PDB file of C-alpha atoms in Angstrom:
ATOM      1  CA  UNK E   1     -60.243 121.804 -19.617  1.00 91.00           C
ATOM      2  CA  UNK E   2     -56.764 123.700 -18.430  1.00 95.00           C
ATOM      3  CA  UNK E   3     -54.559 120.723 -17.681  1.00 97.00           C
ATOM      4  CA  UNK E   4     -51.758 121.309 -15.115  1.00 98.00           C
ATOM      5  CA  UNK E   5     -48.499 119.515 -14.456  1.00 98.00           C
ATOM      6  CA  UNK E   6     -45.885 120.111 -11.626  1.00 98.00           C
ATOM      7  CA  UNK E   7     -42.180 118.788 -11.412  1.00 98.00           C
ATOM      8  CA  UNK E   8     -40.501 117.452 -10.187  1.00 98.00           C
ATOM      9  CA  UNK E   9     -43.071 114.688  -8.715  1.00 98.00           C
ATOM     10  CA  UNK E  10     -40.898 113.938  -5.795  1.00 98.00           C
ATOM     11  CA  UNK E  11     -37.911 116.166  -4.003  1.00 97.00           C
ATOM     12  CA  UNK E  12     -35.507 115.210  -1.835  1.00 97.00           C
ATOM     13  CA  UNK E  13     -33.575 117.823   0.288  1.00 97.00           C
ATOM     14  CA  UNK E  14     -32.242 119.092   3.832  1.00 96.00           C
ATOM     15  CA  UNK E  15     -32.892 121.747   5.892  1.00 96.00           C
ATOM     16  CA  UNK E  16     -31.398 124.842   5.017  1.00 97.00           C
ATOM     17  CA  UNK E  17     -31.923 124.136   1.542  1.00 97.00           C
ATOM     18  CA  UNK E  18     -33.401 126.301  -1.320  1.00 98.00           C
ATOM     19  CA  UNK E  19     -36.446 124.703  -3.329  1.00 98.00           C
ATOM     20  CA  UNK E  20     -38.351 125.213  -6.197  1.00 98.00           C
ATOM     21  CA  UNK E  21     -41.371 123.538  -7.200  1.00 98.00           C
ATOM     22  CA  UNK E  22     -42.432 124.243 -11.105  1.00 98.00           C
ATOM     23  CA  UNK E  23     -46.244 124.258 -12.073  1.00 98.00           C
ATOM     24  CA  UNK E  24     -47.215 124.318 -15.902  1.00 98.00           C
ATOM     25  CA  UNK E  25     -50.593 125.122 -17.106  1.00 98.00           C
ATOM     26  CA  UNK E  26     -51.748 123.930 -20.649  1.00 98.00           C
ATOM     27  CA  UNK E  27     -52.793 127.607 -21.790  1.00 98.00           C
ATOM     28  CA  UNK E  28     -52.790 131.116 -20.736  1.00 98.00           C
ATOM     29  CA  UNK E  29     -54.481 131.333 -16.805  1.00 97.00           C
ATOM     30  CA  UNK E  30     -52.513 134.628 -16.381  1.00 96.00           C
ATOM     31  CA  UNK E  31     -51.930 134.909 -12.752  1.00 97.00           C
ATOM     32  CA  UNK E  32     -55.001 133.182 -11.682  1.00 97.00           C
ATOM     33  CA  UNK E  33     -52.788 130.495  -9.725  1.00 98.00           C
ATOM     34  CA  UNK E  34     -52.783 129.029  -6.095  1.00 98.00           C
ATOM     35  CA  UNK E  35     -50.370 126.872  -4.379  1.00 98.00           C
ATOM     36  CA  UNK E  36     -51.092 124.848  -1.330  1.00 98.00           C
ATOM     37  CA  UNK E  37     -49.563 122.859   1.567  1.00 98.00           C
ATOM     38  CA  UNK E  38     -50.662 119.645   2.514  1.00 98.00           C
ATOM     39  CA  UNK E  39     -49.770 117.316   5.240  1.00 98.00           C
ATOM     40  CA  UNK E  40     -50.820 113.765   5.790  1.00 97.00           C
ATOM     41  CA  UNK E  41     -54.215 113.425   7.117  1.00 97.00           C
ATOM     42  CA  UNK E  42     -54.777 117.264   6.765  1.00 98.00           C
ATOM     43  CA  UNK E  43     -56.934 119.677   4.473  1.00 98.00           C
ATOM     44  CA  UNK E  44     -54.366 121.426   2.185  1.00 98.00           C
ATOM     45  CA  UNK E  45     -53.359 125.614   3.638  1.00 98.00           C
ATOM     46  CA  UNK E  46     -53.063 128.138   0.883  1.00 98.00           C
ATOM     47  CA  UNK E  47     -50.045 129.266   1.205  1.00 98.00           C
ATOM     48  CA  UNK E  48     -50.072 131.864  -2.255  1.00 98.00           C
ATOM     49  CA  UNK E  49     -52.761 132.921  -4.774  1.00 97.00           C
ATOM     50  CA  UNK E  50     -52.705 135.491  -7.705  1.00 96.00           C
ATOM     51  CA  UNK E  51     -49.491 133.729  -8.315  1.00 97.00           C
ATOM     52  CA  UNK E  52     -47.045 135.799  -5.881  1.00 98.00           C
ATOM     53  CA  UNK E  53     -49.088 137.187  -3.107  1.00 97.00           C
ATOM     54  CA  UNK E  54     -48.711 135.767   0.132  1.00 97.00           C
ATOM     55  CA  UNK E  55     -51.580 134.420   2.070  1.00 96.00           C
ATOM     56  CA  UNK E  56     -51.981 136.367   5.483  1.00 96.00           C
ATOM     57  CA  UNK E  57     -49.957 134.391   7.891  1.00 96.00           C
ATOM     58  CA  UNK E  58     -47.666 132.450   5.819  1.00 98.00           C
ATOM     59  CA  UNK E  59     -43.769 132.412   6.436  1.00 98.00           C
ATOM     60  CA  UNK E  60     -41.859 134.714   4.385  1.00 98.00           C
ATOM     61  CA  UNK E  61     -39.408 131.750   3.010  1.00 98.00           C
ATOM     62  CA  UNK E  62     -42.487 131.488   0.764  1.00 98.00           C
ATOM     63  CA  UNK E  63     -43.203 133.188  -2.025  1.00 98.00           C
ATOM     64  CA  UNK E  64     -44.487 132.286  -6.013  1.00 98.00           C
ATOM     65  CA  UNK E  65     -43.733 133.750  -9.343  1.00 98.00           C
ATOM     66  CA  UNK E  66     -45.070 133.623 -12.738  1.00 98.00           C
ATOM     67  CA  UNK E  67     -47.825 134.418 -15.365  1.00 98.00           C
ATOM     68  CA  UNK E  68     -49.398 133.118 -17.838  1.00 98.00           C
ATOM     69  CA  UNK E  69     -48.371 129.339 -18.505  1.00 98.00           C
ATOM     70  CA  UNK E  70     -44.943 128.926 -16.294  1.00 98.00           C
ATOM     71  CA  UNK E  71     -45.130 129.269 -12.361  1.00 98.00           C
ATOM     72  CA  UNK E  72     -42.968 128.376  -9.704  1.00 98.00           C
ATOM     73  CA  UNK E  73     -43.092 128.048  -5.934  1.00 98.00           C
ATOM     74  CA  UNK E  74     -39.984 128.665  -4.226  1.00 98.00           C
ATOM     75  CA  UNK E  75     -39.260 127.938  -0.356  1.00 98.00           C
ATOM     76  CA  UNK E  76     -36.091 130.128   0.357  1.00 98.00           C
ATOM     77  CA  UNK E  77     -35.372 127.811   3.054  1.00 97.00           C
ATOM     78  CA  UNK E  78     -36.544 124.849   4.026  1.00 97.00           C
ATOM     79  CA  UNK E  79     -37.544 124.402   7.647  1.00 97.00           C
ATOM     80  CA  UNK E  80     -38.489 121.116   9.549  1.00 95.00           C
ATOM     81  CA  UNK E  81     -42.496 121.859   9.527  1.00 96.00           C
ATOM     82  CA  UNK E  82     -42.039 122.302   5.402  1.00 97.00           C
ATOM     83  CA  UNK E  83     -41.998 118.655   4.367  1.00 95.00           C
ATOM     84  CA  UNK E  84     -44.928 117.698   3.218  1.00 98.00           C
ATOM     85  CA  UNK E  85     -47.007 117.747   0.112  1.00 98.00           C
ATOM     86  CA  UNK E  86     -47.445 121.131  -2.888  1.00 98.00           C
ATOM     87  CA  UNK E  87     -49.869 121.482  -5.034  1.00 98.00           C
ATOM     88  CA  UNK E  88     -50.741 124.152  -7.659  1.00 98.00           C
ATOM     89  CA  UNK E  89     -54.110 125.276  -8.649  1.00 98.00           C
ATOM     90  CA  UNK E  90     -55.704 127.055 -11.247  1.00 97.00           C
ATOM     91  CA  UNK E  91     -59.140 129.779 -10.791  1.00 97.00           C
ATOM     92  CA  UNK E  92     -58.815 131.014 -14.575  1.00 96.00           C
ATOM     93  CA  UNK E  93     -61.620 129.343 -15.857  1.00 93.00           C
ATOM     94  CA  UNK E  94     -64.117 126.082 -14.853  1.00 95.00           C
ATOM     95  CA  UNK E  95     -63.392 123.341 -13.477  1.00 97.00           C
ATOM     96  CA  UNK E  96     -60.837 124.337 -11.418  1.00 97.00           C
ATOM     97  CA  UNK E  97     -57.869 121.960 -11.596  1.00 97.00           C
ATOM     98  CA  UNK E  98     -55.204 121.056  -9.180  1.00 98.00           C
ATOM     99  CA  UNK E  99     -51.963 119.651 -10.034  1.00 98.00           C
ATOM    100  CA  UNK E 100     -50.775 116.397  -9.442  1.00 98.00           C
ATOM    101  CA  UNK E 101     -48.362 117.248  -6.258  1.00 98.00           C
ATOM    102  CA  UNK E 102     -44.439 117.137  -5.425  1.00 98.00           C
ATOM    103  CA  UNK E 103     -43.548 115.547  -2.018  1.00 98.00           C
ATOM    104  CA  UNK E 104     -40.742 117.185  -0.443  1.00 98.00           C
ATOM    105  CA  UNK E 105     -39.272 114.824   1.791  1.00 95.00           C
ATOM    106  CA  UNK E 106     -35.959 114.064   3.593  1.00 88.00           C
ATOM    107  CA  UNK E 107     -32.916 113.893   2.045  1.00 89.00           C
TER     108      UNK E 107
ATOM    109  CA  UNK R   1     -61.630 133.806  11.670  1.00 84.00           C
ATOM    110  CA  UNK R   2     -63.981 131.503   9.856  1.00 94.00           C
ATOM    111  CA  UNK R   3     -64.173 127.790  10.642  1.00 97.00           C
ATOM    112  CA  UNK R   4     -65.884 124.734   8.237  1.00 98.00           C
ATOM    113  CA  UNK R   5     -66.828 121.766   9.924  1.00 98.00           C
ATOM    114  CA  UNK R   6     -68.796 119.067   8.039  1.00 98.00           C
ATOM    115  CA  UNK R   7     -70.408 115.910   8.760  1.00 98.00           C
ATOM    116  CA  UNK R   8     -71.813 112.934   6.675  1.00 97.00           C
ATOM    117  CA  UNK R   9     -71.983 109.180   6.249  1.00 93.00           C
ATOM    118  CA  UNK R  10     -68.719 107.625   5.955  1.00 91.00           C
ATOM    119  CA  UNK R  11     -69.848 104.162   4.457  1.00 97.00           C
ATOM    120  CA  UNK R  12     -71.541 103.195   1.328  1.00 97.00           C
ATOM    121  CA  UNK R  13     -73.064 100.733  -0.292  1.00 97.00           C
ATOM    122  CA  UNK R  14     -72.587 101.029  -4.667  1.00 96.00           C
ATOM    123  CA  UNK R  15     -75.200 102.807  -5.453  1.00 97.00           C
ATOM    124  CA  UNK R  16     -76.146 104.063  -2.855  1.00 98.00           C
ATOM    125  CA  UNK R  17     -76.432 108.359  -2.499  1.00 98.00           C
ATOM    126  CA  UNK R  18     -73.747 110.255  -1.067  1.00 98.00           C
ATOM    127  CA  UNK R  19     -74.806 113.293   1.446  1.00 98.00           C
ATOM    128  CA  UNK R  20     -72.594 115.920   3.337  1.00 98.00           C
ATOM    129  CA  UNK R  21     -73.198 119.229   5.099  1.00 98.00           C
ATOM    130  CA  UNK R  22     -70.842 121.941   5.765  1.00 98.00           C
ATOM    131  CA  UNK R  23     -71.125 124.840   8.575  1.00 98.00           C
ATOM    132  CA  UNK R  24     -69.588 127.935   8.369  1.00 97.00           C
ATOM    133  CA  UNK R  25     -69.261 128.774  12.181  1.00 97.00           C
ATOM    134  CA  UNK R  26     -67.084 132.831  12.882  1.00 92.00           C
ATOM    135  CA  UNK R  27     -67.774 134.627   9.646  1.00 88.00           C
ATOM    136  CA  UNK R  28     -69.666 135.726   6.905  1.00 92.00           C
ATOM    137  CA  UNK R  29     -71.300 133.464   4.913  1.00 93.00           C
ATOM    138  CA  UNK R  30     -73.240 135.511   1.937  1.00 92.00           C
ATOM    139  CA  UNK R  31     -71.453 136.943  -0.816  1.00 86.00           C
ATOM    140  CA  UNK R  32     -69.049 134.010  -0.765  1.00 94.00           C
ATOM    141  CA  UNK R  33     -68.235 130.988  -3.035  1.00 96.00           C
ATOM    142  CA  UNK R  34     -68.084 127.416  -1.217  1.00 97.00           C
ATOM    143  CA  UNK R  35     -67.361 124.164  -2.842  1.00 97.00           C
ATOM    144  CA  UNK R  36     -66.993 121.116  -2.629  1.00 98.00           C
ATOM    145  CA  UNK R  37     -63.373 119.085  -3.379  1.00 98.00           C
ATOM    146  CA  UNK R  38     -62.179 115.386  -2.830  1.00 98.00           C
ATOM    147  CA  UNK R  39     -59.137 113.077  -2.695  1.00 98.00           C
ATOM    148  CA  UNK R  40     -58.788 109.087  -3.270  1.00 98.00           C
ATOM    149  CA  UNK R  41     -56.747 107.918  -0.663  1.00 97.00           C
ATOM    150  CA  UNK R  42     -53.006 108.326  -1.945  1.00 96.00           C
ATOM    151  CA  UNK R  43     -54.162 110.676  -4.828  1.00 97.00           C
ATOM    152  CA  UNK R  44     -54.252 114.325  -5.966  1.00 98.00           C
ATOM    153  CA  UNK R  45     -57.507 116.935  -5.328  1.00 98.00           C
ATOM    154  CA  UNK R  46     -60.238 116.995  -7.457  1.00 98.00           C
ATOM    155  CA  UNK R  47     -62.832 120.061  -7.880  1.00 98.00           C
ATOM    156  CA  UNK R  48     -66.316 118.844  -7.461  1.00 98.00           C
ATOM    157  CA  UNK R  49     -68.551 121.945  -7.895  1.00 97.00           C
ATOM    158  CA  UNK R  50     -69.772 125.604  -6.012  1.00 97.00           C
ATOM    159  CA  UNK R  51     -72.373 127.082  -4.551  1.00 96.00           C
ATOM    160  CA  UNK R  52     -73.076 131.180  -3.471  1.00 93.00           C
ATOM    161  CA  UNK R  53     -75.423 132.167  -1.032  1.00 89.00           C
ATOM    162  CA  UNK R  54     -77.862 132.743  -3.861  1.00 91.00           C
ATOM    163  CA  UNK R  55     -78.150 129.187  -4.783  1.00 93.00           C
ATOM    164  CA  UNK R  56     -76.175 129.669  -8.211  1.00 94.00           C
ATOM    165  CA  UNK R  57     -73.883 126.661  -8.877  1.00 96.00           C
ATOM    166  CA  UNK R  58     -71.013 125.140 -11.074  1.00 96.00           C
ATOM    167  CA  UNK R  59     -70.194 121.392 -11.496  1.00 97.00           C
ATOM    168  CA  UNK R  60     -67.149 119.907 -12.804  1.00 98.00           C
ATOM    169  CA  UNK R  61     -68.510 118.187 -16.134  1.00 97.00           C
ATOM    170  CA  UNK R  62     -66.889 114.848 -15.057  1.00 97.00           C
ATOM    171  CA  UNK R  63     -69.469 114.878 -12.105  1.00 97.00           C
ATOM    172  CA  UNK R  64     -72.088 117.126 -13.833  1.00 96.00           C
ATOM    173  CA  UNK R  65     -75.203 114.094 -13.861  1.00 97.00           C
ATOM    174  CA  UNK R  66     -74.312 112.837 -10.455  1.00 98.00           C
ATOM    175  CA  UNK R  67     -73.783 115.870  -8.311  1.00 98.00           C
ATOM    176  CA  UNK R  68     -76.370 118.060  -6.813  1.00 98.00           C
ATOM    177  CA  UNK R  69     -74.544 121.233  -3.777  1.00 98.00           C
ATOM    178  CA  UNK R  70     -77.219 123.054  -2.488  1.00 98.00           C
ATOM    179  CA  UNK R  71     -77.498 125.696   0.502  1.00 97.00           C
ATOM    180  CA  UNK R  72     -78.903 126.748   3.505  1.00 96.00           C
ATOM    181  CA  UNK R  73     -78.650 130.480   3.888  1.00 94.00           C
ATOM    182  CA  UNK R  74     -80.486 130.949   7.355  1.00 94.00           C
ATOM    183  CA  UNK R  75     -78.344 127.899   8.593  1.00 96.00           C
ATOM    184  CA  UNK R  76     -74.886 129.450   7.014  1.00 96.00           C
ATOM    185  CA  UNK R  77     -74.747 125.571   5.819  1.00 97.00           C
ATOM    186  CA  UNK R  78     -74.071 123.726   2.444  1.00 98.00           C
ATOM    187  CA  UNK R  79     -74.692 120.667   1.435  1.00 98.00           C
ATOM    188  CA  UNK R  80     -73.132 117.629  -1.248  1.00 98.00           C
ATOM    189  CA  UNK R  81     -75.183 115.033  -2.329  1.00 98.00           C
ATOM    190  CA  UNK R  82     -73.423 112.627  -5.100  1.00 98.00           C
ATOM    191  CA  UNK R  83     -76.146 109.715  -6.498  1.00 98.00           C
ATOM    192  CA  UNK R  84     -75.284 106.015  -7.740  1.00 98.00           C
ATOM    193  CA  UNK R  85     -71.768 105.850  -6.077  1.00 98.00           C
ATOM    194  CA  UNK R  86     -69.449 103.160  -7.094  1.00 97.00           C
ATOM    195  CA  UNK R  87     -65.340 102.317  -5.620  1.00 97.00           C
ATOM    196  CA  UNK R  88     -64.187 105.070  -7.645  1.00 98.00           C
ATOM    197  CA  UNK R  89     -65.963 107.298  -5.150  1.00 98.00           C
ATOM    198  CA  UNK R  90     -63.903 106.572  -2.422  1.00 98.00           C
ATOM    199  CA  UNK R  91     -62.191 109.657  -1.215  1.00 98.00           C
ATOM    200  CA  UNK R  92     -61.991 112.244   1.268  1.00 98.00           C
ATOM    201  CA  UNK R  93     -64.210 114.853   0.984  1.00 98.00           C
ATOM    202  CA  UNK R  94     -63.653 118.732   1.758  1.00 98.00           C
ATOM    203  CA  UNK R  95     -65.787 121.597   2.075  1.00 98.00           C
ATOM    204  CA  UNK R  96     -64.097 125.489   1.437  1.00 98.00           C
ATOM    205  CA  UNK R  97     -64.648 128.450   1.335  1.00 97.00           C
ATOM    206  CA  UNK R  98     -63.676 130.339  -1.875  1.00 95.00           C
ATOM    207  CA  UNK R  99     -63.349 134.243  -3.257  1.00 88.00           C
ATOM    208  CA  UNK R 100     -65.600 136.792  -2.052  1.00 86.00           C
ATOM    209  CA  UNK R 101     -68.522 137.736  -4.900  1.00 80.00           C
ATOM    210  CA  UNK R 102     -66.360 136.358  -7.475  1.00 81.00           C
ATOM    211  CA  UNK R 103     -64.385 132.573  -7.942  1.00 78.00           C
ATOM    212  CA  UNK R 104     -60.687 132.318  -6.510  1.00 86.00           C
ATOM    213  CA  UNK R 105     -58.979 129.983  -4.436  1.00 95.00           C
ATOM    214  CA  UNK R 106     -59.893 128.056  -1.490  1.00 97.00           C
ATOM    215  CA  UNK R 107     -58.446 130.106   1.818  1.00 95.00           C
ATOM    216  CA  UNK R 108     -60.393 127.944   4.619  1.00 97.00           C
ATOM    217  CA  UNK R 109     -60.981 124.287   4.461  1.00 98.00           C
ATOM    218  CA  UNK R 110     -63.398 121.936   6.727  1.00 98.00           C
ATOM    219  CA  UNK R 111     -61.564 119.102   8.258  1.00 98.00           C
ATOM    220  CA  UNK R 112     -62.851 116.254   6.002  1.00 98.00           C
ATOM    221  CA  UNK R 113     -65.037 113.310   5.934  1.00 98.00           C
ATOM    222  CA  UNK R 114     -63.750 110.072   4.507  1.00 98.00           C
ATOM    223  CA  UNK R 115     -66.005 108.272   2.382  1.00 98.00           C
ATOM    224  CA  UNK R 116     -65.947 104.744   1.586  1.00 98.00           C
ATOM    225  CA  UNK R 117     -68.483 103.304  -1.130  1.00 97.00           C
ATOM    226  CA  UNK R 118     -68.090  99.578  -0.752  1.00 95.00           C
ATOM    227  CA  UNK R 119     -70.024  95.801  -0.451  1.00 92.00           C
TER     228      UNK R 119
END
């Protein structure tokens, strides 16, 4: 199985701020990569897949880059309705595997 | 725009057989992928398995012998069923929808249905 990893685990910051999220995949998915939103007690929103497109709807602030085992999720940003949880996700090849999530919370 | 909603039991005895159905209300259903993903309270997401409207499916291997998705094409539904659950089972469970005539991501999700497999 493709493993997947994200850092940090946890991030602090204010509004205003710029943030990156990293997400590491354990061999080659090319650009096969999602990231989501999730907030308590909801079902996670895509937010990007193919690694950089945006999905129809989401805020510009968003956006991914990446390829092949190094991807990162940047809010340009951060607004109020942002903190919550990220999580990457992999469609290269079965099972599909999520990372483990970063909380962005308050700083 | 397409909307999931999903019903089910929401307490279990251990061993007893898990079952949930999904609805795809305000869109096409054939030609799609939909699956099947969970979360233990406090914990990350976890693929379960897929379904197309032809009935051709994928399991994640760690589920593989307990999972059967199956579907419903004149009722646009599909459907979980997860034999001999134990604690570990304990999640919320989400229905999607993913790509269109080939695997992707998962763009619409139904509102899930916590599960709890205890005595």
């Amino acid at each position: 199985d493709i493993q997947m990893t994200q850092s940090p685990s946890t991030l602090s910051a204010s509004v205003g701020d710029r943030v990156n999220i990293t997400c590491r995949a354990s061999q080659s998915i090319s650009a096969w990569l999602a990231w989501y939103q999730q907030k308590p007690g909801k079902a996670p929103k895509l937010l990007i897949y193919k690694a950089s497109r945006l999905e129809s709807g989401v805020p510009s602030r968003f956006s991914g880059s990446g390829s092949g085992t190094e991807f990162t999720l940047t809010i340009s940003s951060l607004q109020p309705d942002d903190f919550a949880t990220y999580y990457c996700q992999q469609y290269e090849g079965y099972p599909f595997i999520f990372g483990p999530g970063t909380k962005v919370d308050i700083k | 725009q397409v909307q999931l909603e999903q019903w089910g039991a929401g307490r279990l005895k251990p061993s007893e057989t898990l079952s949930l159905t999904c609805a795809v209300y305000g869109g096409p259903f054939n030609d799609y992928y939909w699956s099947w993903i969970r979360q233990p309270p406090g914990k990350g997401l976890e693929w379960i398995g897929e379904i197309n409207h032809s009935g051709s499916t994928t399991y994640n291997p760690s589920l593989k012998s307990r999972v059967t998705i199956s579907v419903d094409t004149s009722k646009n539904q599909f459907s979980l069923k997860l034999t001999s659950v134990s604690a570990a089972d304990t999640a919320v469970y989400y229905c999607a929808r993913g790509g269109f005539r080939s695997t992707s991501c998962f763009d619409d999700w139904g509102q899930g249905t916590l599960v709890t497999a205890s005595s």
